[in-house]
Short mmCIF file of C-alpha atoms in Angstrom, two decimals:
data_model
loop_
_atom_site.label_atom_id
_atom_site.label_comp_id
_atom_site.label_asym_id
_atom_site.label_seq_id
_atom_site.Cartn_x
_atom_site.Cartn_y
_atom_site.Cartn_z
CA LEU A 1 0.00 0.00 0.00
CA SER A 2 1.24 3.45 -0.84
CA GLU A 3 -0.13 6.92 -1.34
CA TYR A 4 -0.77 5.97 -4.97
CA ASN A 5 -3.39 3.42 -3.84
CA ILE A 6 -5.57 6.00 -2.10
CA LEU A 7 -7.90 8.28 -4.01
CA ASN A 8 -10.01 11.11 -2.64
CA TYR A 9 -13.66 10.81 -3.63
CA GLN A 10 -16.12 13.29 -2.13
CA ASP A 11 -13.68 13.93 0.74
CA ARG A 12 -13.46 10.23 1.60
CA PRO A 13 -10.53 7.88 0.97
CA VAL A 14 -11.00 5.15 -1.61
CA PHE A 15 -8.43 2.35 -1.70
CA ILE A 16 -7.60 0.86 -5.08
CA ASP A 17 -5.40 -1.81 -6.67
CA PHE A 18 -5.28 -4.72 -4.27
CA SER A 19 -3.55 -7.02 -6.75
CA GLN A 20 -0.43 -7.08 -4.55
CA ALA A 21 -2.33 -7.71 -1.31
CA THR A 22 -0.88 -10.22 1.16
CA PRO A 23 -3.09 -12.64 3.11
CA VAL A 24 -3.05 -11.92 6.84
CA LYS A 25 -1.92 -15.49 7.48
CA SER A 26 1.24 -14.90 5.44
CA ALA A 27 4.47 -15.10 7.43
CA ASN A 28 5.42 -11.54 6.49
CA ALA A 29 1.98 -9.92 6.84
CA ILE A 30 2.87 -7.96 9.98
CA HIS A 31 6.15 -6.73 8.50
CA LEU A 32 4.43 -5.54 5.32
CA ALA A 33 1.59 -3.86 7.22
CA GLU A 34 4.06 -2.02 9.46
CA ARG A 35 6.08 -0.92 6.43
CA ASP A 36 2.90 0.44 4.83
CA ILE A 37 2.01 2.36 8.00
CA ASP A 38 5.46 3.99 8.03
CA ASN A 39 5.27 4.86 4.32
CA LEU A 40 1.79 6.36 4.54
CA ASN A 41 2.54 8.31 7.72
CA ARG A 42 5.71 9.71 6.15
CA PHE A 43 3.90 10.77 2.98
CA PHE A 44 0.94 12.44 4.68
CA ALA A 45 3.06 14.14 7.37
CA LYS A 46 5.30 15.54 4.63
CA HIS A 47 2.21 17.14 3.10
CA GLY A 48 1.05 18.67 6.38
CA ALA A 49 -1.61 16.14 7.37
CA THR A 50 -2.08 15.10 10.95
CA VAL A 51 -1.14 11.44 11.22
CA MET A 52 -1.82 8.86 13.90
CA ASP A 53 0.97 7.57 16.08
CA ALA A 54 2.74 4.84 14.09
CA ALA A 55 3.47 2.70 17.16
CA GLU A 56 -0.20 2.71 18.17
CA LEU A 57 -1.34 1.85 14.65
CA LYS A 58 1.18 -0.98 14.45
CA ARG A 59 -0.01 -2.34 17.81
CA LYS A 60 -3.61 -2.36 16.58
CA VAL A 61 -2.64 -4.05 13.31
CA ARG A 62 -0.63 -6.74 15.14
CA GLU A 63 -3.61 -7.42 17.41
CA LYS A 64 -5.95 -7.78 14.40
CA ILE A 65 -3.59 -10.03 12.48
CA LYS A 66 -2.76 -12.28 15.43
CA GLY A 67 -6.42 -12.48 16.39
#
């Protein structure tokens, strides 16, 4: 996931192009999700957006993936 996979439609995010998606049961799912969080936070912060705390987001993602 990158900034190029998120469109703005009527002031709401729309995610596109999931052809490279990884199943959550994949061995590297957590690593890839955490990388995506870092990339998206970096991009949006660079453009002046308020971003959520990366550590908190990663914790929530790990909880969801691990069940």
